[in-house]
JSON list of C-alpha atoms in Angstrom, two decimals:
[
{"chain": "E", "resi": 1, "resn": "UNK", "atom": "CA", "xyz": [-56.64, 12.17, 26.79]},
{"chain": "E", "resi": 2, "resn": "UNK", "atom": "CA", "xyz": [-58.18, 15.43, 25.21]},
{"chain": "E", "resi": 3, "resn": "UNK", "atom": "CA", "xyz": [-56.18, 18.73, 26.11]},
{"chain": "E", "resi": 4, "resn": "UNK", "atom": "CA", "xyz": [-56.66, 20.76, 29.41]},
{"chain": "E", "resi": 5, "resn": "UNK", "atom": "CA", "xyz": [-58.64, 23.34, 27.50]},
{"chain": "E", "resi": 6, "resn": "UNK", "atom": "CA", "xyz": [-61.06, 20.76, 25.58]},
{"chain": "E", "resi": 7, "resn": "UNK", "atom": "CA", "xyz": [-61.49, 19.37, 28.93]},
{"chain": "E", "resi": 8, "resn": "UNK", "atom": "CA", "xyz": [-62.26, 23.04, 30.39]},
{"chain": "E", "resi": 9, "resn": "UNK", "atom": "CA", "xyz": [-64.14, 24.07, 27.28]},
{"chain": "E", "resi": 10, "resn": "UNK", "atom": "CA", "xyz": [-67.00, 20.50, 27.69]},
{"chain": "E", "resi": 11, "resn": "UNK", "atom": "CA", "xyz": [-67.09, 21.44, 31.53]},
{"chain": "E", "resi": 12, "resn": "UNK", "atom": "CA", "xyz": [-68.18, 25.04, 31.01]},
{"chain": "E", "resi": 13, "resn": "UNK", "atom": "CA", "xyz": [-70.97, 24.24, 27.41]},
{"chain": "E", "resi": 14, "resn": "UNK", "atom": "CA", "xyz": [-72.10, 21.87, 30.39]},
{"chain": "E", "resi": 15, "resn": "UNK", "atom": "CA", "xyz": [-72.83, 23.97, 32.01]},
{"chain": "E", "resi": 16, "resn": "UNK", "atom": "CA", "xyz": [-74.05, 26.11, 30.47]},
{"chain": "E", "resi": 17, "resn": "UNK", "atom": "CA", "xyz": [-76.75, 23.18, 28.53]},
{"chain": "E", "resi": 18, "resn": "UNK", "atom": "CA", "xyz": [-77.09, 21.97, 32.35]},
{"chain": "E", "resi": 19, "resn": "UNK", "atom": "CA", "xyz": [-78.74, 26.21, 33.69]},
{"chain": "E", "resi": 20, "resn": "UNK", "atom": "CA", "xyz": [-80.41, 26.16, 30.13]},
{"chain": "E", "resi": 21, "resn": "UNK", "atom": "CA", "xyz": [-78.93, 29.11, 28.90]},
{"chain": "E", "resi": 22, "resn": "UNK", "atom": "CA", "xyz": [-77.73, 29.81, 25.32]},
{"chain": "E", "resi": 23, "resn": "UNK", "atom": "CA", "xyz": [-74.06, 30.78, 24.59]},
{"chain": "E", "resi": 24, "resn": "UNK", "atom": "CA", "xyz": [-75.86, 34.29, 23.80]},
{"chain": "E", "resi": 25, "resn": "UNK", "atom": "CA", "xyz": [-78.11, 34.52, 27.02]},
{"chain": "E", "resi": 26, "resn": "UNK", "atom": "CA", "xyz": [-74.63, 33.58, 28.79]},
{"chain": "E", "resi": 27, "resn": "UNK", "atom": "CA", "xyz": [-72.47, 36.36, 26.30]},
{"chain": "E", "resi": 28, "resn": "UNK", "atom": "CA", "xyz": [-74.53, 38.87, 27.59]},
{"chain": "E", "resi": 29, "resn": "UNK", "atom": "CA", "xyz": [-74.56, 37.67, 30.78]},
{"chain": "E", "resi": 30, "resn": "UNK", "atom": "CA", "xyz": [-70.81, 37.64, 31.39]},
{"chain": "E", "resi": 31, "resn": "UNK", "atom": "CA", "xyz": [-70.48, 40.38, 29.23]},
{"chain": "E", "resi": 32, "resn": "UNK", "atom": "CA", "xyz": [-68.79, 38.63, 26.86]},
{"chain": "E", "resi": 33, "resn": "UNK", "atom": "CA", "xyz": [-69.01, 37.80, 22.80]},
{"chain": "E", "resi": 34, "resn": "UNK", "atom": "CA", "xyz": [-70.84, 34.67, 22.00]},
{"chain": "E", "resi": 35, "resn": "UNK", "atom": "CA", "xyz": [-67.94, 33.91, 20.03]},
{"chain": "E", "resi": 36, "resn": "UNK", "atom": "CA", "xyz": [-65.88, 34.17, 23.19]},
{"chain": "E", "resi": 37, "resn": "UNK", "atom": "CA", "xyz": [-68.06, 31.88, 25.01]},
{"chain": "E", "resi": 38, "resn": "UNK", "atom": "CA", "xyz": [-67.44, 29.95, 21.28]},
{"chain": "E", "resi": 39, "resn": "UNK", "atom": "CA", "xyz": [-63.99, 29.29, 21.40]},
{"chain": "E", "resi": 40, "resn": "UNK", "atom": "CA", "xyz": [-63.70, 28.53, 25.51]},
{"chain": "E", "resi": 41, "resn": "UNK", "atom": "CA", "xyz": [-66.59, 25.38, 24.73]},
{"chain": "E", "resi": 42, "resn": "UNK", "atom": "CA", "xyz": [-64.53, 23.96, 21.93]},
{"chain": "E", "resi": 43, "resn": "UNK", "atom": "CA", "xyz": [-60.94, 24.81, 23.31]},
{"chain": "E", "resi": 44, "resn": "UNK", "atom": "CA", "xyz": [-59.59, 27.24, 20.97]},
{"chain": "E", "resi": 45, "resn": "UNK", "atom": "CA", "xyz": [-59.71, 29.59, 23.81]},
{"chain": "E", "resi": 46, "resn": "UNK", "atom": "CA", "xyz": [-59.17, 29.47, 27.72]},
{"chain": "E", "resi": 47, "resn": "UNK", "atom": "CA", "xyz": [-59.71, 32.66, 29.81]},
{"chain": "E", "resi": 48, "resn": "UNK", "atom": "CA", "xyz": [-58.58, 35.75, 33.14]},
{"chain": "E", "resi": 49, "resn": "UNK", "atom": "CA", "xyz": [-59.23, 34.34, 36.12]},
{"chain": "E", "resi": 50, "resn": "UNK", "atom": "CA", "xyz": [-61.55, 37.48, 36.26]},
{"chain": "E", "resi": 51, "resn": "UNK", "atom": "CA", "xyz": [-63.96, 36.02, 33.38]},
{"chain": "E", "resi": 52, "resn": "UNK", "atom": "CA", "xyz": [-63.60, 32.82, 35.48]},
{"chain": "E", "resi": 53, "resn": "UNK", "atom": "CA", "xyz": [-64.98, 34.68, 38.66]},
{"chain": "E", "resi": 54, "resn": "UNK", "atom": "CA", "xyz": [-67.74, 35.45, 36.02]},
{"chain": "E", "resi": 55, "resn": "UNK", "atom": "CA", "xyz": [-68.90, 32.21, 34.73]},
{"chain": "E", "resi": 56, "resn": "UNK", "atom": "CA", "xyz": [-68.62, 30.64, 38.31]},
{"chain": "E", "resi": 57, "resn": "UNK", "atom": "CA", "xyz": [-71.22, 33.21, 39.79]},
{"chain": "E", "resi": 58, "resn": "UNK", "atom": "CA", "xyz": [-73.27, 32.78, 36.09]},
{"chain": "E", "resi": 59, "resn": "UNK", "atom": "CA", "xyz": [-74.04, 28.35, 36.84]},
{"chain": "E", "resi": 60, "resn": "UNK", "atom": "CA", "xyz": [-73.70, 29.22, 40.70]},
{"chain": "E", "resi": 61, "resn": "UNK", "atom": "CA", "xyz": [-70.25, 26.81, 41.93]},
{"chain": "E", "resi": 62, "resn": "UNK", "atom": "CA", "xyz": [-66.86, 27.65, 42.75]},
{"chain": "E", "resi": 63, "resn": "UNK", "atom": "CA", "xyz": [-64.11, 28.29, 41.24]},
{"chain": "E", "resi": 64, "resn": "UNK", "atom": "CA", "xyz": [-62.52, 24.75, 41.48]},
{"chain": "E", "resi": 65, "resn": "UNK", "atom": "CA", "xyz": [-65.87, 23.45, 39.88]},
{"chain": "E", "resi": 66, "resn": "UNK", "atom": "CA", "xyz": [-65.04, 24.74, 36.53]},
{"chain": "E", "resi": 67, "resn": "UNK", "atom": "CA", "xyz": [-62.67, 21.99, 36.87]},
{"chain": "E", "resi": 68, "resn": "UNK", "atom": "CA", "xyz": [-64.25, 19.26, 37.79]},
{"chain": "E", "resi": 69, "resn": "UNK", "atom": "CA", "xyz": [-63.55, 17.51, 34.09]},
{"chain": "E", "resi": 70, "resn": "UNK", "atom": "CA", "xyz": [-62.14, 13.84, 36.30]},
{"chain": "E", "resi": 71, "resn": "UNK", "atom": "CA", "xyz": [-65.61, 12.68, 34.57]},
{"chain": "E", "resi": 72, "resn": "UNK", "atom": "CA", "xyz": [-65.20, 14.03, 31.03]},
{"chain": "E", "resi": 73, "resn": "UNK", "atom": "CA", "xyz": [-61.78, 12.70, 30.21]},
{"chain": "E", "resi": 74, "resn": "UNK", "atom": "CA", "xyz": [-63.22, 9.12, 31.98]},
{"chain": "E", "resi": 75, "resn": "UNK", "atom": "CA", "xyz": [-66.77, 9.11, 28.45]},
{"chain": "E", "resi": 76, "resn": "UNK", "atom": "CA", "xyz": [-63.40, 11.15, 26.50]},
{"chain": "E", "resi": 77, "resn": "UNK", "atom": "CA", "xyz": [-61.15, 7.39, 27.07]},
{"chain": "E", "resi": 78, "resn": "UNK", "atom": "CA", "xyz": [-63.46, 5.47, 26.29]},
{"chain": "E", "resi": 79, "resn": "UNK", "atom": "CA", "xyz": [-64.88, 6.81, 22.86]},
{"chain": "E", "resi": 80, "resn": "UNK", "atom": "CA", "xyz": [-61.40, 6.36, 21.49]},
{"chain": "E", "resi": 81, "resn": "UNK", "atom": "CA", "xyz": [-61.88, 3.49, 22.78]},
{"chain": "E", "resi": 82, "resn": "UNK", "atom": "CA", "xyz": [-64.72, 2.68, 20.75]},
{"chain": "E", "resi": 83, "resn": "UNK", "atom": "CA", "xyz": [-63.47, 4.23, 17.51]},
{"chain": "E", "resi": 84, "resn": "UNK", "atom": "CA", "xyz": [-60.59, 2.32, 18.23]},
{"chain": "E", "resi": 85, "resn": "UNK", "atom": "CA", "xyz": [-61.94, -1.02, 18.30]},
{"chain": "E", "resi": 86, "resn": "UNK", "atom": "CA", "xyz": [-63.97, -0.40, 15.52]},
{"chain": "E", "resi": 87, "resn": "UNK", "atom": "CA", "xyz": [-61.05, 0.46, 13.12]},
{"chain": "E", "resi": 88, "resn": "UNK", "atom": "CA", "xyz": [-59.48, -2.89, 13.47]},
{"chain": "E", "resi": 89, "resn": "UNK", "atom": "CA", "xyz": [-63.07, -5.02, 13.14]},
{"chain": "E", "resi": 90, "resn": "UNK", "atom": "CA", "xyz": [-64.09, -6.48, 9.67]},
{"chain": "E", "resi": 91, "resn": "UNK", "atom": "CA", "xyz": [-67.35, -5.06, 7.65]},
{"chain": "E", "resi": 92, "resn": "UNK", "atom": "CA", "xyz": [-69.28, -7.39, 8.81]},
{"chain": "E", "resi": 93, "resn": "UNK", "atom": "CA", "xyz": [-68.73, -6.68, 12.75]},
{"chain": "E", "resi": 94, "resn": "UNK", "atom": "CA", "xyz": [-69.11, -3.24, 11.98]},
{"chain": "E", "resi": 95, "resn": "UNK", "atom": "CA", "xyz": [-72.47, -3.72, 10.52]},
{"chain": "E", "resi": 96, "resn": "UNK", "atom": "CA", "xyz": [-73.45, -6.06, 14.20]},
{"chain": "E", "resi": 97, "resn": "UNK", "atom": "CA", "xyz": [-72.20, -3.25, 16.25]},
{"chain": "E", "resi": 98, "resn": "UNK", "atom": "CA", "xyz": [-74.19, -0.49, 14.08]},
{"chain": "E", "resi": 99, "resn": "UNK", "atom": "CA", "xyz": [-76.23, -3.02, 14.96]},
{"chain": "E", "resi": 100, "resn": "UNK", "atom": "CA", "xyz": [-76.18, -3.33, 18.53]},
{"chain": "E", "resi": 101, "resn": "UNK", "atom": "CA", "xyz": [-75.23, 0.80, 19.06]},
{"chain": "E", "resi": 102, "resn": "UNK", "atom": "CA", "xyz": [-78.13, 1.91, 16.86]},
{"chain": "E", "resi": 103, "resn": "UNK", "atom": "CA", "xyz": [-80.90, -0.98, 18.87]},
{"chain": "E", "resi": 104, "resn": "UNK", "atom": "CA", "xyz": [-78.68, 0.27, 22.67]},
{"chain": "E", "resi": 105, "resn": "UNK", "atom": "CA", "xyz": [-79.12, 4.70, 22.04]},
{"chain": "E", "resi": 106, "resn": "UNK", "atom": "CA", "xyz": [-82.86, 4.33, 20.67]}
]
């Protein structure tokens, strides 16, 4: 399972993209440096309560909604399981897996 900071960062990125905002534009709205937004989204940095209020306002959500990450946890767990299975596969199986994934996502 991903750390709390990383999940929070993924959630902020998800909300930012949902609102069609760049990191730079969000930073301008929140009166923060865009690098701070980047550090938050990557899980390197958390933020203050005051900034949580700003994020919630910018995204038009409640503060608690900033921490709604269950759907992200599930995705991370699935991706880790897929990677684990692929690592165990033979080269022949990996080629087949590649063809299947390629046909599904393209």
